[in-house]
Amino acid sequence: MHTITRTVIGTAGAAALSVGAFAGVAAAAPGGSVADSPGGFGAFLLTSGTDVAGLTCSPDAGTHPDAAKACDSIRAAGGDFNALSAQANVACPLNYMPTPASALGMWFDGNGAHVVNFSNTYGNACVASAGSGGVFGF
């Protein structure tokens, strides 16, 4: 229990620092660079189960193993994590191993900046990945 508490506090602290850093990156962008980033751009701290990944979109980068695919899914959903499309033709095992997933960050588009604070519990890690278009696939 002690380790879990430290992990949660560490993740929350990292998320707070990350959101502040992302806001600075967006503010420094010349001319609102949304016009240079079709579909918008953003930066997120993602968790899936006990794993954590950083992700920036436009440019697509970070510690996420497939940043381009994850960012394409986020752009297709307009930065709305509740609207992420599931991947087609993915067969996941039917074992139930609840996998919490979350995203904290900022999304910038033609309508301005939007805070992202998303969380969901998926049936297992495969479902988390497939159900989020690969965003939580790490």
PDB file of C-alpha atoms in Angstrom:
ATOM      1  CA  MET A   1       0.000   0.000   0.000  1.00  0.00           C
ATOM      2  CA  HIS A   2       2.815   2.394   0.806  1.00  0.00           C
ATOM      3  CA  THR A   3       4.329   2.002  -2.673  1.00  0.00           C
ATOM      4  CA  ILE A   4       0.992   2.624  -4.373  1.00  0.00           C
ATOM      5  CA  THR A   5       0.503   5.821  -2.376  1.00  0.00           C
ATOM      6  CA  ARG A   6       3.925   7.091  -3.391  1.00  0.00           C
ATOM      7  CA  THR A   7       3.257   6.188  -7.021  1.00  0.00           C
ATOM      8  CA  VAL A   8      -0.063   8.035  -7.101  1.00  0.00           C
ATOM      9  CA  ILE A   9       1.437  11.125  -5.476  1.00  0.00           C
ATOM     10  CA  GLY A  10       4.413  10.950  -7.833  1.00  0.00           C
ATOM     11  CA  THR A  11       2.183  10.644 -10.881  1.00  0.00           C
ATOM     12  CA  ALA A  12      -0.053  13.509  -9.755  1.00  0.00           C
ATOM     13  CA  GLY A  13       2.968  15.709  -9.121  1.00  0.00           C
ATOM     14  CA  ALA A  14       4.459  14.852 -12.487  1.00  0.00           C
ATOM     15  CA  ALA A  15       1.126  15.579 -14.142  1.00  0.00           C
ATOM     16  CA  ALA A  16       0.914  19.003 -12.531  1.00  0.00           C
ATOM     17  CA  LEU A  17       4.448  19.834 -13.667  1.00  0.00           C
ATOM     18  CA  SER A  18       3.752  18.494 -17.150  1.00  0.00           C
ATOM     19  CA  VAL A  19       0.588  20.544 -17.619  1.00  0.00           C
ATOM     20  CA  GLY A  20       2.491  23.670 -16.593  1.00  0.00           C
ATOM     21  CA  ALA A  21       5.270  22.863 -19.028  1.00  0.00           C
ATOM     22  CA  PHE A  22       2.775  22.162 -21.822  1.00  0.00           C
ATOM     23  CA  ALA A  23       1.085  25.506 -21.261  1.00  0.00           C
ATOM     24  CA  GLY A  24       4.483  27.166 -21.594  1.00  0.00           C
ATOM     25  CA  VAL A  25       5.161  25.344 -24.856  1.00  0.00           C
ATOM     26  CA  ALA A  26       1.811  26.432 -26.267  1.00  0.00           C
ATOM     27  CA  ALA A  27       2.301  30.030 -25.178  1.00  0.00           C
ATOM     28  CA  ALA A  28       5.698  30.083 -26.870  1.00  0.00           C
ATOM     29  CA  ALA A  29       4.309  28.797 -30.163  1.00  0.00           C
ATOM     30  CA  PRO A  30       4.524  31.508 -32.840  1.00  0.00           C
ATOM     31  CA  GLY A  31       1.244  32.924 -34.062  1.00  0.00           C
ATOM     32  CA  GLY A  32      -0.831  30.329 -32.248  1.00  0.00           C
ATOM     33  CA  SER A  33       0.603  27.651 -34.592  1.00  0.00           C
ATOM     34  CA  VAL A  34      -2.759  25.858 -34.659  1.00  0.00           C
ATOM     35  CA  ALA A  35      -2.885  26.827 -38.322  1.00  0.00           C
ATOM     36  CA  ASP A  36       0.392  24.941 -38.774  1.00  0.00           C
ATOM     37  CA  SER A  37      -1.031  21.874 -36.990  1.00  0.00           C
ATOM     38  CA  PRO A  38      -4.123  20.610 -38.818  1.00  0.00           C
ATOM     39  CA  GLY A  39      -6.460  19.054 -36.289  1.00  0.00           C
ATOM     40  CA  GLY A  40      -4.753  20.694 -33.331  1.00  0.00           C
ATOM     41  CA  PHE A  41      -1.854  19.870 -31.053  1.00  0.00           C
ATOM     42  CA  GLY A  42      -1.392  18.898 -27.447  1.00  0.00           C
ATOM     43  CA  ALA A  43       0.670  17.350 -24.709  1.00  0.00           C
ATOM     44  CA  PHE A  44      -0.381  14.695 -22.217  1.00  0.00           C
ATOM     45  CA  LEU A  45       0.729  12.546 -19.330  1.00  0.00           C
ATOM     46  CA  LEU A  46      -0.900   9.138 -19.849  1.00  0.00           C
ATOM     47  CA  THR A  47      -1.282   6.232 -17.430  1.00  0.00           C
ATOM     48  CA  SER A  48      -2.377   2.693 -18.233  1.00  0.00           C
ATOM     49  CA  GLY A  49      -2.405   0.251 -15.345  1.00  0.00           C
ATOM     50  CA  THR A  50       0.862   1.022 -13.555  1.00  0.00           C
ATOM     51  CA  ASP A  51       2.659   2.369 -16.645  1.00  0.00           C
ATOM     52  CA  VAL A  52       3.157   6.047 -17.466  1.00  0.00           C
ATOM     53  CA  ALA A  53       3.943   7.664 -20.832  1.00  0.00           C
ATOM     54  CA  GLY A  54       4.446  11.216 -21.997  1.00  0.00           C
ATOM     55  CA  LEU A  55       2.952  12.220 -25.345  1.00  0.00           C
ATOM     56  CA  THR A  56       3.093  15.361 -27.453  1.00  0.00           C
ATOM     57  CA  CYS A  57       1.183  15.787 -30.688  1.00  0.00           C
ATOM     58  CA  SER A  58       2.504  18.045 -33.484  1.00  0.00           C
ATOM     59  CA  PRO A  59       5.253  17.074 -33.365  1.00  0.00           C
ATOM     60  CA  ASP A  60       4.289  13.529 -32.437  1.00  0.00           C
ATOM     61  CA  ALA A  61       6.801  12.410 -29.821  1.00  0.00           C
ATOM     62  CA  GLY A  62       7.314  11.305 -26.248  1.00  0.00           C
ATOM     63  CA  THR A  63       7.835   8.080 -24.345  1.00  0.00           C
ATOM     64  CA  HIS A  64       4.712   6.506 -25.854  1.00  0.00           C
ATOM     65  CA  PRO A  65       5.841   3.539 -28.020  1.00  0.00           C
ATOM     66  CA  ASP A  66       3.673   4.629 -30.995  1.00  0.00           C
ATOM     67  CA  ALA A  67       3.262   8.377 -30.621  1.00  0.00           C
ATOM     68  CA  ALA A  68       2.167   8.906 -34.245  1.00  0.00           C
ATOM     69  CA  LYS A  69      -0.689   6.392 -33.992  1.00  0.00           C
ATOM     70  CA  ALA A  70      -1.809   7.738 -30.604  1.00  0.00           C
ATOM     71  CA  CYS A  71      -1.765  11.331 -31.848  1.00  0.00           C
ATOM     72  CA  ASP A  72      -3.651  10.388 -35.018  1.00  0.00           C
ATOM     73  CA  SER A  73      -6.376   8.867 -32.812  1.00  0.00           C
ATOM     74  CA  ILE A  74      -6.512  11.960 -30.592  1.00  0.00           C
ATOM     75  CA  ARG A  75      -6.661  14.294 -33.616  1.00  0.00           C
ATOM     76  CA  ALA A  76      -9.452  12.191 -35.171  1.00  0.00           C
ATOM     77  CA  ALA A  77     -11.403  12.625 -31.919  1.00  0.00           C
ATOM     78  CA  GLY A  78     -10.792  16.383 -31.904  1.00  0.00           C
ATOM     79  CA  GLY A  79      -8.836  16.104 -28.652  1.00  0.00           C
ATOM     80  CA  ASP A  80     -11.869  14.584 -26.888  1.00  0.00           C
ATOM     81  CA  PHE A  81     -10.721  11.392 -25.151  1.00  0.00           C
ATOM     82  CA  ASN A  82     -14.361  10.363 -24.653  1.00  0.00           C
ATOM     83  CA  ALA A  83     -14.699  10.250 -28.451  1.00  0.00           C
ATOM     84  CA  LEU A  84     -11.650   8.058 -29.179  1.00  0.00           C
ATOM     85  CA  SER A  85     -12.533   5.385 -31.738  1.00  0.00           C
ATOM     86  CA  ALA A  86     -11.811   1.729 -31.066  1.00  0.00           C
ATOM     87  CA  GLN A  87      -9.427  -0.088 -33.382  1.00  0.00           C
ATOM     88  CA  ALA A  88     -11.134  -2.443 -35.808  1.00  0.00           C
ATOM     89  CA  ASN A  89     -10.260  -6.129 -36.083  1.00  0.00           C
ATOM     90  CA  VAL A  90      -8.452  -6.458 -32.747  1.00  0.00           C
ATOM     91  CA  ALA A  91      -9.148  -9.662 -30.826  1.00  0.00           C
ATOM     92  CA  CYS A  92      -8.617  -9.203 -27.087  1.00  0.00           C
ATOM     93  CA  PRO A  93      -8.717 -12.007 -24.521  1.00  0.00           C
ATOM     94  CA  LEU A  94     -11.859 -12.209 -22.436  1.00  0.00           C
ATOM     95  CA  ASN A  95     -10.009 -12.279 -19.105  1.00  0.00           C
ATOM     96  CA  TYR A  96     -11.169  -9.551 -16.741  1.00  0.00           C
ATOM     97  CA  MET A  97      -8.213  -7.680 -15.273  1.00  0.00           C
ATOM     98  CA  PRO A  98      -9.439  -4.106 -14.697  1.00  0.00           C
ATOM     99  CA  THR A  99      -6.998  -1.623 -16.182  1.00  0.00           C
ATOM    100  CA  PRO A 100      -7.369   2.009 -15.144  1.00  0.00           C
ATOM    101  CA  ALA A 101      -6.250   4.541 -17.739  1.00  0.00           C
ATOM    102  CA  SER A 102      -5.994   8.307 -17.531  1.00  0.00           C
ATOM    103  CA  ALA A 103      -4.859  11.320 -19.514  1.00  0.00           C
ATOM    104  CA  LEU A 104      -3.982  14.730 -18.141  1.00  0.00           C
ATOM    105  CA  GLY A 105      -2.820  17.576 -20.334  1.00  0.00           C
ATOM    106  CA  MET A 106      -3.815  20.286 -22.769  1.00  0.00           C
ATOM    107  CA  TRP A 107      -5.272  20.221 -26.283  1.00  0.00           C
ATOM    108  CA  PHE A 108      -5.070  23.273 -28.531  1.00  0.00           C
ATOM    109  CA  ASP A 109      -7.206  23.739 -31.632  1.00  0.00           C
ATOM    110  CA  GLY A 110      -8.983  26.492 -33.558  1.00  0.00           C
ATOM    111  CA  ASN A 111     -11.283  27.015 -30.553  1.00  0.00           C
ATOM    112  CA  GLY A 112      -8.433  27.646 -28.111  1.00  0.00           C
ATOM    113  CA  ALA A 113      -6.927  25.623 -25.278  1.00  0.00           C
ATOM    114  CA  HIS A 114      -8.774  22.776 -23.587  1.00  0.00           C
ATOM    115  CA  VAL A 115      -7.755  21.020 -20.373  1.00  0.00           C
ATOM    116  CA  VAL A 116      -7.869  17.236 -20.720  1.00  0.00           C
ATOM    117  CA  ASN A 117      -8.608  15.291 -17.546  1.00  0.00           C
ATOM    118  CA  PHE A 118      -9.817  11.841 -18.628  1.00  0.00           C
ATOM    119  CA  SER A 119     -10.044   8.553 -16.765  1.00  0.00           C
ATOM    120  CA  ASN A 120     -11.659   5.211 -17.495  1.00  0.00           C
ATOM    121  CA  THR A 121     -11.286   1.606 -16.367  1.00  0.00           C
ATOM    122  CA  TYR A 122     -11.066  -0.930 -19.182  1.00  0.00           C
ATOM    123  CA  GLY A 123     -11.596  -4.701 -18.914  1.00  0.00           C
ATOM    124  CA  ASN A 124      -7.899  -5.460 -19.482  1.00  0.00           C
ATOM    125  CA  ALA A 125      -4.781  -3.924 -21.039  1.00  0.00           C
ATOM    126  CA  CYS A 126      -5.656  -5.140 -24.550  1.00  0.00           C
ATOM    127  CA  VAL A 127      -9.107  -3.555 -24.332  1.00  0.00           C
ATOM    128  CA  ALA A 128      -7.523  -0.326 -23.021  1.00  0.00           C
ATOM    129  CA  SER A 129      -5.274  -0.170 -26.067  1.00  0.00           C
ATOM    130  CA  ALA A 130      -7.827  -1.244 -28.678  1.00  0.00           C
ATOM    131  CA  GLY A 131     -10.673   0.766 -27.161  1.00  0.00           C
ATOM    132  CA  SER A 132      -8.651   3.981 -27.253  1.00  0.00           C
ATOM    133  CA  GLY A 133      -7.276   3.690 -30.770  1.00  0.00           C
ATOM    134  CA  GLY A 134      -3.855   2.846 -29.334  1.00  0.00           C
ATOM    135  CA  VAL A 135      -3.640   5.878 -27.043  1.00  0.00           C
ATOM    136  CA  PHE A 136      -3.377   3.642 -23.961  1.00  0.00           C
ATOM    137  CA  GLY A 137      -1.344   0.964 -25.765  1.00  0.00           C
ATOM    138  CA  PHE A 138       1.855   0.938 -23.736  1.00  0.00           C
TER     139      PHE A 138
END
